[in-house]
Amino acid sequence: MALVEKELSRAANLVEAELERWLSAKYSGDTVLAQAMRYSTLGGGKRIRAFLVLQFCRLFGGREETALPFAAAIEMVHAYSLIHDDLPCMDNDDMRRGKLSCHKAFGEANALLAGDTLLTQAFEVITLAPDVSDASKAAAVRVLANGAGALGMAGGQYYDLADECASYEELHRLHRMKTGALIRAAAHLGCYASDSSPSEEALSAAAAYAENVGFAFQIVDDLLDVRGDAVQLGKPVGSDARNDKKTILSYMTIENAETLAAQCTEEAKKALAAFENSELLCALADYLMNRKH
């Protein structure tokens, strides 16, 4: 796990510098809105989605530097989703990454605009990426839009808010959309950063890995909300129970949920078994399953 943490830290530093560039006054202005965007995007998080972009680019023969704008773009979309998730009309959380959530620090209107702007600017970043073909940029825009939209993250958030999870299957659909779609998009962004026309084998393997890692990630999130440490997590625990939200533990025991997370992790690793140099991505799957925050 030490290697994974070292590589995550190294990649996070690269992506942080890339985000600093795109969130500078040149691209984002110099207003309270820009401050709110920077506050919620910079200086926090493991950058798992960005790491996946970089690693899948590397796995299929691309250069890490080429994929950095795509990695920054997906982190901007992720930051937007967290800002909106924390709003009173959504999950109503006051803390995020160990500090006040955006709406608590800047007000609800500015938080709403910060999220809107991060989402919009992410696509601009993709189109301005140097050393990437126009075909790759077009594919990346489509992949990210699909992962973030009505059939992806936003659609999953709708199901979450509507509490339309009367069964385990419906909960799985919710997680596949709300959490898994953006993780799958990250893997595919890496594929397109490495090649303007990646093979179907590469795209299928990336999707299978991401979908299994994404579901395992959400299962662990649900477990941490029950037994995690608020200081380590950087946000309150028990929010799902307080909001009467359905989680994986609504349908199975803690022990069964742990087993399911382990099974998904193994399936993720199997998806990359045919590819050389996939060891770090496989180690990441194990690391995410065993994380404490």
mmCIF file of N, CA and C in Angstrom, residues 151-220:
data_model
loop_
_atom_site.group_PDB
_atom_site.id
_atom_site.type_symbol
_atom_site.label_atom_id
_atom_site.label_comp_id
_atom_site.label_asym_id
_atom_site.label_seq_id
_atom_site.Cartn_x
_atom_site.Cartn_y
_atom_site.Cartn_z
ATOM 1 N N LEU A 151 -27.817 10.125 -17.527
ATOM 2 C CA LEU A 151 -27.623 8.680 -17.463
ATOM 3 C C LEU A 151 -26.421 8.310 -16.608
ATOM 4 N N GLY A 152 -25.837 9.314 -15.951
ATOM 5 C CA GLY A 152 -24.676 9.102 -15.098
ATOM 6 C C GLY A 152 -24.870 9.695 -13.722
ATOM 7 N N MET A 153 -23.925 10.547 -13.323
ATOM 8 C CA MET A 153 -23.888 11.054 -11.961
ATOM 9 C C MET A 153 -25.142 11.838 -11.574
ATOM 10 N N ALA A 154 -25.579 12.770 -12.418
ATOM 11 C CA ALA A 154 -26.753 13.577 -12.079
ATOM 12 C C ALA A 154 -28.015 12.715 -12.005
ATOM 13 N N GLY A 155 -28.135 11.762 -12.922
ATOM 14 C CA GLY A 155 -29.273 10.855 -12.868
ATOM 15 C C GLY A 155 -29.268 10.015 -11.608
ATOM 16 N N GLY A 156 -28.077 9.567 -11.197
ATOM 17 C CA GLY A 156 -27.968 8.811 -9.958
ATOM 18 C C GLY A 156 -28.327 9.653 -8.752
ATOM 19 N N GLN A 157 -27.947 10.931 -8.768
ATOM 20 C CA GLN A 157 -28.310 11.831 -7.674
ATOM 21 C C GLN A 157 -29.826 12.010 -7.603
ATOM 22 N N TYR A 158 -30.466 12.054 -8.780
ATOM 23 C CA TYR A 158 -31.930 12.140 -8.801
ATOM 24 C C TYR A 158 -32.556 10.948 -8.087
ATOM 25 N N TYR A 159 -32.102 9.747 -8.435
ATOM 26 C CA TYR A 159 -32.654 8.555 -7.784
ATOM 27 C C TYR A 159 -32.392 8.581 -6.282
ATOM 28 N N ASP A 160 -31.232 9.099 -5.907
ATOM 29 C CA ASP A 160 -30.885 9.180 -4.493
ATOM 30 C C ASP A 160 -31.845 10.111 -3.758
ATOM 31 N N LEU A 161 -32.076 11.292 -4.317
ATOM 32 C CA LEU A 161 -32.961 12.264 -3.671
ATOM 33 C C LEU A 161 -34.410 11.798 -3.674
ATOM 34 N N ALA A 162 -34.801 11.116 -4.747
ATOM 35 C CA ALA A 162 -36.179 10.637 -4.852
ATOM 36 C C ALA A 162 -36.434 9.425 -3.977
ATOM 37 N N ASP A 163 -35.344 8.853 -3.436
ATOM 38 C CA ASP A 163 -35.450 7.661 -2.583
ATOM 39 C C ASP A 163 -36.195 6.545 -3.300
ATOM 40 N N GLU A 164 -35.852 6.352 -4.560
ATOM 41 C CA GLU A 164 -36.516 5.338 -5.378
ATOM 42 C C GLU A 164 -35.688 4.061 -5.408
ATOM 43 N N CYS A 165 -35.347 3.574 -4.248
ATOM 44 C CA CYS A 165 -34.555 2.350 -4.137
ATOM 45 C C CYS A 165 -35.320 1.347 -3.286
ATOM 46 N N ALA A 166 -36.317 0.744 -3.888
ATOM 47 C CA ALA A 166 -37.144 -0.216 -3.164
ATOM 48 C C ALA A 166 -36.518 -1.607 -3.141
ATOM 49 N N SER A 167 -35.382 -1.765 -3.803
ATOM 50 C CA SER A 167 -34.723 -3.066 -3.855
ATOM 51 C C SER A 167 -33.218 -2.878 -3.957
ATOM 52 N N TYR A 168 -32.500 -3.963 -3.724
ATOM 53 C CA TYR A 168 -31.037 -3.933 -3.872
ATOM 54 C C TYR A 168 -30.659 -3.600 -5.312
ATOM 55 N N GLU A 169 -31.390 -4.148 -6.280
ATOM 56 C CA GLU A 169 -31.086 -3.904 -7.691
ATOM 57 C C GLU A 169 -31.187 -2.416 -8.030
ATOM 58 N N GLU A 170 -32.190 -1.751 -7.464
ATOM 59 C CA GLU A 170 -32.348 -0.326 -7.731
ATOM 60 C C GLU A 170 -31.238 0.484 -7.053
ATOM 61 N N LEU A 171 -30.808 0.049 -5.875
ATOM 62 C CA LEU A 171 -29.696 0.714 -5.214
ATOM 63 C C LEU A 171 -28.416 0.549 -6.030
ATOM 64 N N HIS A 172 -28.223 -0.651 -6.581
ATOM 65 C CA HIS A 172 -27.044 -0.894 -7.418
ATOM 66 C C HIS A 172 -27.064 0.032 -8.628
ATOM 67 N N ARG A 173 -28.220 0.199 -9.245
ATOM 68 C CA ARG A 173 -28.352 1.123 -10.379
ATOM 69 C C ARG A 173 -27.970 2.539 -9.956
ATOM 70 N N LEU A 174 -28.456 2.957 -8.798
ATOM 71 C CA LEU A 174 -28.138 4.292 -8.287
ATOM 72 C C LEU A 174 -26.626 4.476 -8.165
ATOM 73 N N HIS A 175 -25.961 3.513 -7.541
ATOM 74 C CA HIS A 175 -24.517 3.632 -7.334
ATOM 75 C C HIS A 175 -23.757 3.552 -8.654
ATOM 76 N N ARG A 176 -24.238 2.705 -9.564
ATOM 77 C CA ARG A 176 -23.595 2.587 -10.869
ATOM 78 C C ARG A 176 -23.631 3.928 -11.602
ATOM 79 N N MET A 177 -24.699 4.703 -11.367
ATOM 80 C CA MET A 177 -24.821 6.001 -12.017
ATOM 81 C C MET A 177 -24.139 7.110 -11.207
ATOM 82 N N LYS A 178 -24.478 7.218 -9.934
ATOM 83 C CA LYS A 178 -24.023 8.361 -9.134
ATOM 84 C C LYS A 178 -22.518 8.349 -8.891
ATOM 85 N N THR A 179 -21.982 7.197 -8.553
ATOM 86 C CA THR A 179 -20.548 7.090 -8.263
ATOM 87 C C THR A 179 -19.785 6.445 -9.422
ATOM 88 N N GLY A 180 -20.302 5.344 -9.918
ATOM 89 C CA GLY A 180 -19.566 4.556 -10.903
ATOM 90 C C GLY A 180 -19.380 5.219 -12.248
ATOM 91 N N ALA A 181 -20.360 6.037 -12.682
ATOM 92 C CA ALA A 181 -20.286 6.604 -14.031
ATOM 93 C C ALA A 181 -19.096 7.545 -14.186
ATOM 94 N N LEU A 182 -18.801 8.337 -13.168
ATOM 95 C CA LEU A 182 -17.678 9.260 -13.267
ATOM 96 C C LEU A 182 -16.350 8.523 -13.145
ATOM 97 N N ILE A 183 -16.324 7.441 -12.386
ATOM 98 C CA ILE A 183 -15.119 6.625 -12.308
ATOM 99 C C ILE A 183 -14.872 5.932 -13.645
ATOM 100 N N ARG A 184 -15.924 5.434 -14.265
ATOM 101 C CA ARG A 184 -15.787 4.844 -15.598
ATOM 102 C C ARG A 184 -15.327 5.896 -16.607
ATOM 103 N N ALA A 185 -15.871 7.104 -16.496
ATOM 104 C CA ALA A 185 -15.446 8.186 -17.390
ATOM 105 C C ALA A 185 -13.963 8.478 -17.223
ATOM 106 N N ALA A 186 -13.481 8.443 -15.984
ATOM 107 C CA ALA A 186 -12.054 8.691 -15.737
ATOM 108 C C ALA A 186 -11.186 7.668 -16.461
ATOM 109 N N ALA A 187 -11.561 6.403 -16.356
ATOM 110 C CA ALA A 187 -10.800 5.351 -17.024
ATOM 111 C C ALA A 187 -10.801 5.553 -18.535
ATOM 112 N N HIS A 188 -11.964 5.889 -19.085
ATOM 113 C CA HIS A 188 -12.058 6.084 -20.531
ATOM 114 C C HIS A 188 -11.343 7.354 -20.987
ATOM 115 N N LEU A 189 -11.350 8.393 -20.157
ATOM 116 C CA LEU A 189 -10.585 9.591 -20.504
ATOM 117 C C LEU A 189 -9.104 9.243 -20.642
ATOM 118 N N GLY A 190 -8.615 8.391 -19.751
ATOM 119 C CA GLY A 190 -7.232 7.951 -19.857
ATOM 120 C C GLY A 190 -6.961 7.203 -21.149
ATOM 121 N N CYS A 191 -7.920 6.362 -21.536
ATOM 122 C CA CYS A 191 -7.778 5.628 -22.804
ATOM 123 C C CYS A 191 -7.665 6.591 -23.980
ATOM 124 N N TYR A 192 -8.529 7.601 -24.013
ATOM 125 C CA TYR A 192 -8.522 8.540 -25.138
ATOM 126 C C TYR A 192 -7.336 9.493 -25.093
ATOM 127 N N ALA A 193 -6.791 9.744 -23.910
ATOM 128 C CA ALA A 193 -5.577 10.557 -23.834
ATOM 129 C C ALA A 193 -4.383 9.818 -24.419
ATOM 130 N N SER A 194 -4.444 8.486 -24.378
ATOM 131 C CA SER A 194 -3.327 7.688 -24.894
ATOM 132 C C SER A 194 -3.446 7.412 -26.382
ATOM 133 N N ASP A 195 -4.680 7.478 -26.910
ATOM 134 C CA ASP A 195 -4.911 7.058 -28.293
ATOM 135 C C ASP A 195 -6.239 7.643 -28.754
ATOM 136 N N SER A 196 -6.258 8.293 -29.891
ATOM 137 C CA SER A 196 -7.508 8.891 -30.385
ATOM 138 C C SER A 196 -8.541 7.844 -30.766
ATOM 139 N N SER A 197 -8.092 6.599 -30.929
ATOM 140 C CA SER A 197 -9.019 5.528 -31.281
ATOM 141 C C SER A 197 -8.647 4.246 -30.527
ATOM 142 N N PRO A 198 -8.873 4.220 -29.209
ATOM 143 C CA PRO A 198 -8.504 3.030 -28.430
ATOM 144 C C PRO A 198 -9.325 1.821 -28.855
ATOM 145 N N SER A 199 -8.769 0.634 -28.664
ATOM 146 C CA SER A 199 -9.455 -0.593 -29.073
ATOM 147 C C SER A 199 -10.661 -0.866 -28.189
ATOM 148 N N GLU A 200 -11.590 -1.644 -28.719
ATOM 149 C CA GLU A 200 -12.754 -2.042 -27.931
ATOM 150 C C GLU A 200 -12.328 -2.874 -26.730
ATOM 151 N N GLU A 201 -11.255 -3.653 -26.896
ATOM 152 C CA GLU A 201 -10.747 -4.449 -25.778
ATOM 153 C C GLU A 201 -10.300 -3.550 -24.637
ATOM 154 N N ALA A 202 -9.585 -2.479 -24.986
ATOM 155 C CA ALA A 202 -9.110 -1.546 -23.963
ATOM 156 C C ALA A 202 -10.275 -0.844 -23.276
ATOM 157 N N LEU A 203 -11.242 -0.375 -24.049
ATOM 158 C CA LEU A 203 -12.382 0.340 -23.475
ATOM 159 C C LEU A 203 -13.230 -0.577 -22.601
ATOM 160 N N SER A 204 -13.418 -1.809 -23.036
ATOM 161 C CA SER A 204 -14.218 -2.763 -22.258
ATOM 162 C C SER A 204 -13.526 -3.120 -20.946
ATOM 163 N N ALA A 205 -12.223 -3.335 -21.009
ATOM 164 C CA ALA A 205 -11.470 -3.658 -19.799
ATOM 165 C C ALA A 205 -11.489 -2.489 -18.827
ATOM 166 N N ALA A 206 -11.319 -1.276 -19.347
ATOM 167 C CA ALA A 206 -11.350 -0.083 -18.503
ATOM 168 C C ALA A 206 -12.713 0.065 -17.828
ATOM 169 N N ALA A 207 -13.780 -0.179 -18.588
ATOM 170 C CA ALA A 207 -15.128 -0.064 -18.031
ATOM 171 C C ALA A 207 -15.369 -1.107 -16.948
ATOM 172 N N ALA A 208 -14.956 -2.342 -17.205
ATOM 173 C CA ALA A 208 -15.169 -3.409 -16.224
ATOM 174 C C ALA A 208 -14.401 -3.125 -14.933
ATOM 175 N N TYR A 209 -13.176 -2.688 -15.070
ATOM 176 C CA TYR A 209 -12.386 -2.321 -13.892
ATOM 177 C C TYR A 209 -13.075 -1.206 -13.120
ATOM 178 N N ALA A 210 -13.436 -0.142 -13.835
ATOM 179 C CA ALA A 210 -13.994 1.040 -13.189
ATOM 180 C C ALA A 210 -15.336 0.749 -12.520
ATOM 181 N N GLU A 211 -16.178 -0.023 -13.176
ATOM 182 C CA GLU A 211 -17.499 -0.305 -12.613
ATOM 183 C C GLU A 211 -17.381 -1.109 -11.325
ATOM 184 N N ASN A 212 -16.470 -2.063 -11.294
ATOM 185 C CA ASN A 212 -16.284 -2.861 -10.083
ATOM 186 C C ASN A 212 -15.611 -2.056 -8.974
ATOM 187 N N VAL A 213 -14.607 -1.276 -9.333
ATOM 188 C CA VAL A 213 -13.967 -0.419 -8.339
ATOM 189 C C VAL A 213 -14.960 0.613 -7.809
ATOM 190 N N GLY A 214 -15.772 1.151 -8.713
ATOM 191 C CA GLY A 214 -16.748 2.147 -8.302
ATOM 192 C C GLY A 214 -17.759 1.610 -7.311
ATOM 193 N N PHE A 215 -18.248 0.398 -7.545
ATOM 194 C CA PHE A 215 -19.235 -0.180 -6.628
ATOM 195 C C PHE A 215 -18.580 -0.523 -5.296
ATOM 196 N N ALA A 216 -17.388 -1.084 -5.351
ATOM 197 C CA ALA A 216 -16.672 -1.372 -4.111
ATOM 198 C C ALA A 216 -16.405 -0.088 -3.332
ATOM 199 N N PHE A 217 -16.054 0.974 -4.036
ATOM 200 C CA PHE A 217 -15.807 2.279 -3.412
ATOM 201 C C PHE A 217 -17.050 2.758 -2.665
ATOM 202 N N GLN A 218 -18.212 2.624 -3.299
ATOM 203 C CA GLN A 218 -19.450 3.076 -2.664
ATOM 204 C C GLN A 218 -19.818 2.206 -1.470
ATOM 205 N N ILE A 219 -19.595 0.903 -1.575
ATOM 206 C CA ILE A 219 -19.855 0.014 -0.444
ATOM 207 C C ILE A 219 -19.011 0.429 0.753
ATOM 208 N N VAL A 220 -17.738 0.700 0.508
ATOM 209 C CA VAL A 220 -16.847 1.126 1.594
ATOM 210 C C VAL A 220 -17.299 2.470 2.154
#
